[in-house]
Coordinates of C-alpha atoms in Angstrom, one line a residue:
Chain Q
X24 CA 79.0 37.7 86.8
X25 CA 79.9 34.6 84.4
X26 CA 81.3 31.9 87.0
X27 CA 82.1 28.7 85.9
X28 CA 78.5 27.6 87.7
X29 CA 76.8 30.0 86.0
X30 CA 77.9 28.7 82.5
X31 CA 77.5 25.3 83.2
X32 CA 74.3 26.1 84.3
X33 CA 73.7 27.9 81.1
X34 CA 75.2 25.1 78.8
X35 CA 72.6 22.7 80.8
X36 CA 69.6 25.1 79.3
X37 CA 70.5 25.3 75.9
X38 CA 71.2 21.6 75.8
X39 CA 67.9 20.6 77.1
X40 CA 66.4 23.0 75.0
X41 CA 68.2 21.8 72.1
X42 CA 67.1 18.2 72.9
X43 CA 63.4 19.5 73.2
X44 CA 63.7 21.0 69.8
X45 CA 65.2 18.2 68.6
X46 CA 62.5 16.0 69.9
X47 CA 59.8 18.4 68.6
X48 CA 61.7 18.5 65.1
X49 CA 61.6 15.0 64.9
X50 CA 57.8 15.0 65.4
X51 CA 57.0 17.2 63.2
X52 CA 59.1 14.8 60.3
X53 CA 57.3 12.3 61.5
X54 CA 53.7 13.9 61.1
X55 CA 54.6 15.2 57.8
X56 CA 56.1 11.8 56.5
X57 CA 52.8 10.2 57.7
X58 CA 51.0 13.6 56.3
X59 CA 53.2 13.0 52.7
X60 CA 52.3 9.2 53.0
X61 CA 48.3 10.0 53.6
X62 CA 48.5 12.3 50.2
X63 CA 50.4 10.1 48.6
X64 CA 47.0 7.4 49.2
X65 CA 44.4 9.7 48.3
X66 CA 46.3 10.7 45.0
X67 CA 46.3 7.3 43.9
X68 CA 42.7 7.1 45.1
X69 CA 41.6 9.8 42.8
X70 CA 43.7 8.4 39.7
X71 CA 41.9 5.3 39.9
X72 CA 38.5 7.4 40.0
X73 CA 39.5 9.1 37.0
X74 CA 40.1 6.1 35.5
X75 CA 37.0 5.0 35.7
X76 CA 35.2 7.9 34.9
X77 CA 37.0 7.7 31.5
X78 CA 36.3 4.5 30.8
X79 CA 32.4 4.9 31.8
X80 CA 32.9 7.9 29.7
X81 CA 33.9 5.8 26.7
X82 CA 30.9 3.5 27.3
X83 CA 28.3 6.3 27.3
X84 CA 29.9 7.7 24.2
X85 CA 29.6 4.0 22.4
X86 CA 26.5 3.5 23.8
X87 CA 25.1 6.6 22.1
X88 CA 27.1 5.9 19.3
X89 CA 25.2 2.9 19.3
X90 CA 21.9 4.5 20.0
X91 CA 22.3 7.3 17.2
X92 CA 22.3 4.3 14.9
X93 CA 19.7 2.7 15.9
X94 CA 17.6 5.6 15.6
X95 CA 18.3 6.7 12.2
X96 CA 18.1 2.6 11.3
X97 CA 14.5 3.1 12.6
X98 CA 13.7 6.5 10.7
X99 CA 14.3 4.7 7.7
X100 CA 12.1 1.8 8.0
X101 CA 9.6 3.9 9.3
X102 CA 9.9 5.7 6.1
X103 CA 10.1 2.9 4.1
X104 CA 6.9 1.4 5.6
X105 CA 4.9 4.8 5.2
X106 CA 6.0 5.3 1.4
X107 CA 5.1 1.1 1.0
X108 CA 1.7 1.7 2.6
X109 CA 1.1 4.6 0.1
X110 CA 1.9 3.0 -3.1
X111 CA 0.4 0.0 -2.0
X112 CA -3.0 1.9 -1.5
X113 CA -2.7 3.9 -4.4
X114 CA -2.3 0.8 -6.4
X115 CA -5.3 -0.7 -5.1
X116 CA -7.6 1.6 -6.1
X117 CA -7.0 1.3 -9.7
X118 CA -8.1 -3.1 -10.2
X119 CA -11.0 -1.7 -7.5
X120 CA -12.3 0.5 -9.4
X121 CA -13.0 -1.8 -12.3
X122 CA -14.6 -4.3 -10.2
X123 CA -17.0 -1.6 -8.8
X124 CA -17.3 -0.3 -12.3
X125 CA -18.2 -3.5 -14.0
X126 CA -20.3 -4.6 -11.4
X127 CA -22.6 -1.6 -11.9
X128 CA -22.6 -2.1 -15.5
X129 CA -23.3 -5.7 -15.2
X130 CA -26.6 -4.8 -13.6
X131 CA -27.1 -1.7 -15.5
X132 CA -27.3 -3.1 -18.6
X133 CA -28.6 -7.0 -17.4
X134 CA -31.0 -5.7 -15.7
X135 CA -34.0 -7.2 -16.7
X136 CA -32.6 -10.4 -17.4
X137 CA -31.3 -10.7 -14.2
X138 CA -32.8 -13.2 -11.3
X139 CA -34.2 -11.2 -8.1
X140 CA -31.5 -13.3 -5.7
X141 CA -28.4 -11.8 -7.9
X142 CA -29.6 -8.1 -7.4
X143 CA -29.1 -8.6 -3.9
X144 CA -25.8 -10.1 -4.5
X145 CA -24.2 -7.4 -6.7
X146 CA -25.4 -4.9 -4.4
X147 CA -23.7 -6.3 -1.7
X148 CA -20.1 -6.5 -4.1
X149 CA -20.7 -2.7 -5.1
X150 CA -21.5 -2.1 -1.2
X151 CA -18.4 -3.6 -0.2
X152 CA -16.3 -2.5 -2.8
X153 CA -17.2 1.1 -1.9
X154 CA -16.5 0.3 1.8
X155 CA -13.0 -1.1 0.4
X156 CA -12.5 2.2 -1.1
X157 CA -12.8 4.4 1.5
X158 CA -10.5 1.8 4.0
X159 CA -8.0 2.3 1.2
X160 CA -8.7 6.4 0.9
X161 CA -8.4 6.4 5.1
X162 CA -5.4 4.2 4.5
X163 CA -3.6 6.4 2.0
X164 CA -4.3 9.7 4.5
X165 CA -3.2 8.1 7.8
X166 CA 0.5 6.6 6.2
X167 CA 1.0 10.4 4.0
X168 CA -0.1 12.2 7.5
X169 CA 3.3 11.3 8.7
X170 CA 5.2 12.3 5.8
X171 CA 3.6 15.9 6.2
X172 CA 5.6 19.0 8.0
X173 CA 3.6 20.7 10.1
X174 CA 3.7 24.8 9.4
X175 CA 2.9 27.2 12.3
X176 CA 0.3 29.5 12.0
X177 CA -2.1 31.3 14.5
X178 CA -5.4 29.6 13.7
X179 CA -8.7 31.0 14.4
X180 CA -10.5 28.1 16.5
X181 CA -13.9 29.5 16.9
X182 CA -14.2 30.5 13.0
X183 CA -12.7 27.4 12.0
X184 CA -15.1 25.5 14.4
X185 CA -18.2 27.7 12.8
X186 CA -17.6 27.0 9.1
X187 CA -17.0 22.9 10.4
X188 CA -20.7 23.0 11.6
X189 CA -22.4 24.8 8.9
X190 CA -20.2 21.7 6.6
X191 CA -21.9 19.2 9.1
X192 CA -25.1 21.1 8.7
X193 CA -24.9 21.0 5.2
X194 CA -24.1 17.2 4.9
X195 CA -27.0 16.0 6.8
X196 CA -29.7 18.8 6.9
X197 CA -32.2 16.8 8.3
X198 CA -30.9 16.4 11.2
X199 CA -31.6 18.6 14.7
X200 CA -28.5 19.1 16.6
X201 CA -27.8 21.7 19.2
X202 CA -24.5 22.9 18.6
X203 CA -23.3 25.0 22.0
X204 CA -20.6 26.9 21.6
X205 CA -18.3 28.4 24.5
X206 CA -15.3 29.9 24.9
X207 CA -12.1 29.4 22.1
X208 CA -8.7 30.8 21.8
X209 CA -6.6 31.0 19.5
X210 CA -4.3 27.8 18.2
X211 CA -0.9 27.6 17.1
X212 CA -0.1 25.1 14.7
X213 CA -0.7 23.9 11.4
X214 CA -4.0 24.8 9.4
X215 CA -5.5 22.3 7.4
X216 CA -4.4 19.5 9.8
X217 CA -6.1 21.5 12.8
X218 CA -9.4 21.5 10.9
X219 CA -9.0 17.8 10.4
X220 CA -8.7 17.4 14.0
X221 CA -11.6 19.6 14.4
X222 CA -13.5 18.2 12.1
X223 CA -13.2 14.6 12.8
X224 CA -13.7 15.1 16.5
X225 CA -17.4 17.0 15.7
X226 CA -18.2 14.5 12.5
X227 CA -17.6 11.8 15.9
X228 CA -19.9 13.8 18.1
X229 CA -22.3 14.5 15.2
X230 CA -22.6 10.5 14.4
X231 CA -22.8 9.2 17.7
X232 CA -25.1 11.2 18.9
X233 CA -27.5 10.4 15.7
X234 CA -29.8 7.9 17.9
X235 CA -30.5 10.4 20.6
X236 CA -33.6 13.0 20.2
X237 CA -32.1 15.9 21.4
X238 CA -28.5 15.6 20.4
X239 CA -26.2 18.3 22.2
X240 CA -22.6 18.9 20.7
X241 CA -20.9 21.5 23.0
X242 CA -17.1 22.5 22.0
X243 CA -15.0 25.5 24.4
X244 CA -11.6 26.0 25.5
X245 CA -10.0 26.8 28.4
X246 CA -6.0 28.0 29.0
X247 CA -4.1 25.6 30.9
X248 CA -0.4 26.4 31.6
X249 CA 1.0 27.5 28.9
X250 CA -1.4 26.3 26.3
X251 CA -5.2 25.5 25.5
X252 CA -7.2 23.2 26.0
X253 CA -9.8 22.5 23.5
X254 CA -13.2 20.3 24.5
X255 CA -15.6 18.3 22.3
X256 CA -18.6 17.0 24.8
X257 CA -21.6 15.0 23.0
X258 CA -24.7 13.4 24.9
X259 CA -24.6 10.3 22.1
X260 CA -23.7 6.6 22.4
X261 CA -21.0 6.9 24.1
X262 CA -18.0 4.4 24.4
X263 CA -17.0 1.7 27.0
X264 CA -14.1 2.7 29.1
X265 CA -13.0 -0.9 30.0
X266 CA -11.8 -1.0 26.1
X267 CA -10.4 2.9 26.1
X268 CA -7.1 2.2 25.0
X269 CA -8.3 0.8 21.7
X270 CA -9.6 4.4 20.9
X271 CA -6.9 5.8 19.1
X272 CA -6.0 2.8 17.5
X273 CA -6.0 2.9 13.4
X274 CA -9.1 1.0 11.9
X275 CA -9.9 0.2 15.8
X276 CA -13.4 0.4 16.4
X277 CA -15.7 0.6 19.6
X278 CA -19.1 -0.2 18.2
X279 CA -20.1 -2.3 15.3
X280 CA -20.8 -1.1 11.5
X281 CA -24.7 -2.0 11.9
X282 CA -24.8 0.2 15.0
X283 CA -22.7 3.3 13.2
X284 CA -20.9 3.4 10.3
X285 CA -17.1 4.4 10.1
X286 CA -13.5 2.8 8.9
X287 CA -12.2 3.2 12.4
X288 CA -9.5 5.8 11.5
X289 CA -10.9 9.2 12.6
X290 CA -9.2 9.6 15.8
X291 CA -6.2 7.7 15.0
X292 CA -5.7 10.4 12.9
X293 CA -6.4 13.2 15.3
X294 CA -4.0 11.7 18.0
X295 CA -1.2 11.6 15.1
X296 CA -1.8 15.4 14.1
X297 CA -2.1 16.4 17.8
X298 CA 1.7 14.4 18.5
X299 CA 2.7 16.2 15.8
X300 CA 2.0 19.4 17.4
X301 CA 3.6 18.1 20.7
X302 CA 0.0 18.4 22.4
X303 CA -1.8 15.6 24.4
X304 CA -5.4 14.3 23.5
X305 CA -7.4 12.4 26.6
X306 CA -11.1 11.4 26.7
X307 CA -13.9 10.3 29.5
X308 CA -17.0 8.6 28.3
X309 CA -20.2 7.1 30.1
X310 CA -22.2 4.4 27.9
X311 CA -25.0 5.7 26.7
X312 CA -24.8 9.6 28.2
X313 CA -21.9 10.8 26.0
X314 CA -18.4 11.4 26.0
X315 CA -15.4 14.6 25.8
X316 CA -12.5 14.4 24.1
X317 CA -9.8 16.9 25.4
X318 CA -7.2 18.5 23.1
X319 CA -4.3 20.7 24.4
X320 CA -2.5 22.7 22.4
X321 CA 0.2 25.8 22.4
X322 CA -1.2 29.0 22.1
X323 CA -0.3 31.2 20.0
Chain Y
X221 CA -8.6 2.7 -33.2
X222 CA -10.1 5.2 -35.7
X223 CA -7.6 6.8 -38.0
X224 CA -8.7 10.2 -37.4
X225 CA -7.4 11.6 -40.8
X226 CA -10.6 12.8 -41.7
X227 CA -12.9 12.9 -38.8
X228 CA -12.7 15.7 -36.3
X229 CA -11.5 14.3 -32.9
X230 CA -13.3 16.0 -30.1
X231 CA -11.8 14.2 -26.7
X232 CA -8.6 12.7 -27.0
X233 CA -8.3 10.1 -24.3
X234 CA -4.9 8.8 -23.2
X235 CA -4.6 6.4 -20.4
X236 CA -2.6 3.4 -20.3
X237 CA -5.0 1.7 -18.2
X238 CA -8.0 -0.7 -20.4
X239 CA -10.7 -0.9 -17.4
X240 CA -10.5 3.0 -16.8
X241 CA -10.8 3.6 -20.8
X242 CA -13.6 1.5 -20.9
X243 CA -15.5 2.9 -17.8
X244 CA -14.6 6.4 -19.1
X245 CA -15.8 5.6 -22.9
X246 CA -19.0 4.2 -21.4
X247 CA -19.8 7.3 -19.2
X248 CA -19.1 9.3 -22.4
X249 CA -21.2 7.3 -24.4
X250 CA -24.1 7.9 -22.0
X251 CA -24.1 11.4 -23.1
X252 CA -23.2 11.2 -26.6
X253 CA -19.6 12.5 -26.4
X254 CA -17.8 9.3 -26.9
X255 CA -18.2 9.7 -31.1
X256 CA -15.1 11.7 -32.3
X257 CA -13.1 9.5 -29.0
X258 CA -9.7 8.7 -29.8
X259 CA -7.9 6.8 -27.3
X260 CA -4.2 6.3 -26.8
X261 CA -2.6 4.4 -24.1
X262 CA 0.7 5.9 -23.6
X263 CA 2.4 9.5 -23.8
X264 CA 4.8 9.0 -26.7
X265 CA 1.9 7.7 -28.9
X266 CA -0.7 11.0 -27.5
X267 CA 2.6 13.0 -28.4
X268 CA 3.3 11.8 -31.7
X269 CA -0.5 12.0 -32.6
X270 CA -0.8 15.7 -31.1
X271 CA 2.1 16.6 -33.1
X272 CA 1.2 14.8 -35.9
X273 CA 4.5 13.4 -36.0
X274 CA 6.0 9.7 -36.4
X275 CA 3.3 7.3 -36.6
X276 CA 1.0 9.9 -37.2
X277 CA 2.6 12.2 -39.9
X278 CA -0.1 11.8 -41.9
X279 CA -2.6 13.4 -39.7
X280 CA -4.0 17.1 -40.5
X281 CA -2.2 18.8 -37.7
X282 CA -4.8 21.7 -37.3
X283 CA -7.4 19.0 -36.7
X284 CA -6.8 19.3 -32.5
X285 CA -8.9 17.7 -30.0
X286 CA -11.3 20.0 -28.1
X287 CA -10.4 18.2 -25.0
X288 CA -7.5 16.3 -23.9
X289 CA -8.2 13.4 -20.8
X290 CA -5.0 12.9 -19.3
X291 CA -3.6 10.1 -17.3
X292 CA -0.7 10.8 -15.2
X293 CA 1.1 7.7 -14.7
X294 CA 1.8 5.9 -17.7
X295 CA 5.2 4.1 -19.1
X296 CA 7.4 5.5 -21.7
X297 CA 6.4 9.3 -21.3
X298 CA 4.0 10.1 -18.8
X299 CA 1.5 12.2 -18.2
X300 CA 3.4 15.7 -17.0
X301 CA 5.7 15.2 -19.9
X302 CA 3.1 15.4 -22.3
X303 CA 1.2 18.4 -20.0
X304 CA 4.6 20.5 -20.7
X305 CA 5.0 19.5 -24.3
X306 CA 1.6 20.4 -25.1
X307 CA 1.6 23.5 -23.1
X308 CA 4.7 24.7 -24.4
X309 CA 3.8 24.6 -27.9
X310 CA 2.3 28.0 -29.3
X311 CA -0.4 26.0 -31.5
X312 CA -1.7 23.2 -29.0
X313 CA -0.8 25.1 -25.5
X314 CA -4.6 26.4 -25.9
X315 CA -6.2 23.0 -26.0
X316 CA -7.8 22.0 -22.4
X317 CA -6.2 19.8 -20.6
X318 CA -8.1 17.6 -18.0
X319 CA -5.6 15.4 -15.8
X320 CA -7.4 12.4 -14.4
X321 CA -5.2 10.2 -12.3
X322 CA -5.3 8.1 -8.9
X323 CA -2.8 10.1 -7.5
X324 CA -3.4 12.5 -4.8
X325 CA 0.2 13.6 -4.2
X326 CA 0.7 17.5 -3.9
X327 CA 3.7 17.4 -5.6
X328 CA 1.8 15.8 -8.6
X329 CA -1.3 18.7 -8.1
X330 CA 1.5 21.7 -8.0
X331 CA 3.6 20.1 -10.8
X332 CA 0.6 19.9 -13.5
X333 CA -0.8 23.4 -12.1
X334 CA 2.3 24.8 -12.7
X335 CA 2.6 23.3 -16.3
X336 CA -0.9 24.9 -16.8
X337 CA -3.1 22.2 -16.6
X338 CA -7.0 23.6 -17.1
X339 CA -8.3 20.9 -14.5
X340 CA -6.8 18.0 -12.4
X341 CA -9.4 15.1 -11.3
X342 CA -8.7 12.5 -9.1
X343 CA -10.6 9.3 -9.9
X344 CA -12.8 7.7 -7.6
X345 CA -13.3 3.8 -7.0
X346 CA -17.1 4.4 -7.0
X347 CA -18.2 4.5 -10.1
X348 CA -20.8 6.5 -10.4
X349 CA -19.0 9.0 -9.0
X350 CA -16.5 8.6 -12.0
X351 CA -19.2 8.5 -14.2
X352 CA -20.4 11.7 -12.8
X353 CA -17.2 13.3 -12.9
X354 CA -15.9 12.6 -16.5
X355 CA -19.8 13.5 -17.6
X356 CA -19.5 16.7 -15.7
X357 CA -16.1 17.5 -17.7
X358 CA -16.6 15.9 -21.0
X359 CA -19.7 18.2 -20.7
X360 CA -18.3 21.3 -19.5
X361 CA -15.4 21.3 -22.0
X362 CA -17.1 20.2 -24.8
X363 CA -20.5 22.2 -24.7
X364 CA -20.0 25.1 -22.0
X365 CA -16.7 26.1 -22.1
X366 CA -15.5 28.5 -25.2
X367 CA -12.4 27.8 -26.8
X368 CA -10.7 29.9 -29.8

């Protein structure tokens, strides 16, 4: 029954309830105000990291920009100095060979007239002449090595490395060297400028080891990831290691001309073909006992 | 220079360069080819004298050298200008042609091959090996080798 208590009663419930939901209405407009306000924050936060990132962006881009120039600056001085270096040498060898020429004719056709002291003399001009040539010839090879493209073919190591000791063989007959041959694989890369590596690495071996009776060249490969590794191991003079890293330095030499002759340009020419192929070359030595030069290389 | 209106020339020697024609006449000499030696020191000149044109009109043009000693680089018209002249002519393309130069450039070996050069020397500083090398083609071209 609805008495007037009743209804009061009633009115008393909904009002409290109202004021409850009022109260809980205003919290939740005050959490999401404070929510909206925290959003509000963080949005600006992130527009400031973009910002940023666009203007680092814009560095980097300048910077290689920048860098790209450089670079191609660089390729053509490098170029420049190669095709310099070439004419340079090739020019040379023209005004050298007429002094080596005339010097030969001087005592050619002089001879007789000539004092004993002066023989000496003009043998030493034609001797260094000749030497002067051959700097210019190694010259003239190292500066066009970097002009050349490098073709990919499978090369044959082990029948390349058999026709390089029969050249050897051939060159200096006399000589007794045991040539041990192990294991070789296959090469990919470019021909002629493999057998150059080849070949100066053994002529090395074959000359150092040209004081020691029982001279021993061994050469063999071995796979290594996902190329080969190529080793030339000689029992000869060896090399100090305290002055390795002027090994594969052009015209840098290790032991004087009286000990054993060479321009100094052999291996700086190896380590330029074997960049060129993107393979690494290393060496170990002991002075007196020997010393193996590694070469790896991508198989085929 | 000899006028060679009468004589037979046997090497023609063109090289712009006076030590190299002198070392190259004296290795001759040595073996007694440097006799009928005409030598010319640029290309137009060897060109006009082939030809028997301009300066030379009033040389016999059926009196050919035997052998022709090339130089490569030379001023005026140089040496692979005068390779493809010669070698594209019906009457002189069968007269050897030995290219002696310092040059070792491939592009310099492919382009006279491909003009038809019969030999291409490069010249060594030491000079007997010059010596040995002009004697061993001044000899083969002149004595061994057959020509029409």
């Amino acid at each position: 029954m609805h008495t007037p208590e009743n209804h009061l009663e009633q009115l008393k419930l909904t009002q409290d309830l109202l004021a409850k939901l009022n109260k809980d209405k205003l919290l939740t407009e005050k959490e999401l105000a404070s929510v909206v306000e925290e959003l509000a924050i963080q949005i600006k936060e992130k527009e400031e990291k973009v910002k940023e990132l666009d203007e680092l962006n814009r560095d980097l881009r300048h910077q290689i920009e920048l860098t790209e120039k450089n670079a191609s600056k660089m390729e053509i001085a490098v170029k420049e100095l190669e095709s310099f270096s070439y004419s340079v040498s090739h020019d040379l060898r023209t005004p050298l060979r007429a002094v080596h020429g005339f010097t030969r004719i001087l005592m050619e056709d002089y001879f007789e007239e000539l004092p004993e002291d002066s023989k000496f003399y003009f043998e030493e001009i034609l001797k260094n002449t000749a030497k002067m040539g051959e700097l210019i010839d190694n010259l003239l090879e190292f500066s066009r090595l970097a002009q050349k493209s490098v073709s990919k073919e499978t090369v044959d190591t082990k029948s390349m490395v058999k026709d390089i000791i029969k050249e050897l063989k051939l060159i200096e007959p006399d000589r007794k060297v045991k040539f041990i041959i192990k294991d070789l694989y296959p090469i990919k890369g470019d021909k002629n400028m493999l057998k150059q590596v080849f070949y100066n690495l053994l002529q090395n071996a074959h000359k150092y080891t040209g004081k020691k009776d029982k001279a021993v060249i061994e050469i063999g490969g071995k796979k290594s990831g996902n190329g080969i590794v190529t080793y030339v191991r000689d029992n000869g003079a060896g090399y100090d290691e305290k002055y390795a890293d002027k090994l594969f330095g052009a015209f840098q030499r290790l032991h004087s001309s009286e000990e054993f002759d060479g321009t100094g340009i052999g291996l700086a020419i190896v380590e330029k073909i074997i960049k060129k192929h993107g393979g690494e070359i290393w060496s170990n030595s002991k002075i007196g006992e020997g010393a193996t030069f590694y070469v790896s290389l991508p198989e085929k | 220079m000899p006028k060679s209106k009468h004589k037979e020339v046997q090497i023609l020697l063109v090289e712009d360069n006076e030590s190299d024609a002198i070392l190259t006449k004296r290795a001759l000499s040595k073996v007694n080819l440097a006799n009928n030696l005409v030598h010319l020191k640029d290309g137009a000149e060897a060109l006009d004298y082939i030809f028997a044109r301009g300066k030379y009109e009033e040389r016999n043009p059926k009196n050919v050298p035997r052998v022709i000693f090339l130089d490569l680089k030379m001023p005026k018209v140089d040496g692979l200008e005068v390779l493809k002249e010669i070698k594209s002519n019906e009457v002189t393309k069968i007269i050897p042609v030995v290219v002696m130069t310092s040059s070792q450039e491939e592009s310099d070996l492919i382009a006279s091959f491909k003009l038809g050069v019969n030999s291409y020397v490069v010249k060594p500083v030491d000079f007997e090996k010059f010596s040995e090398t002009i004697v061993q083609l001044g000899l083969y071209w002149m004595v061994v080798n057959k020509t029409p």
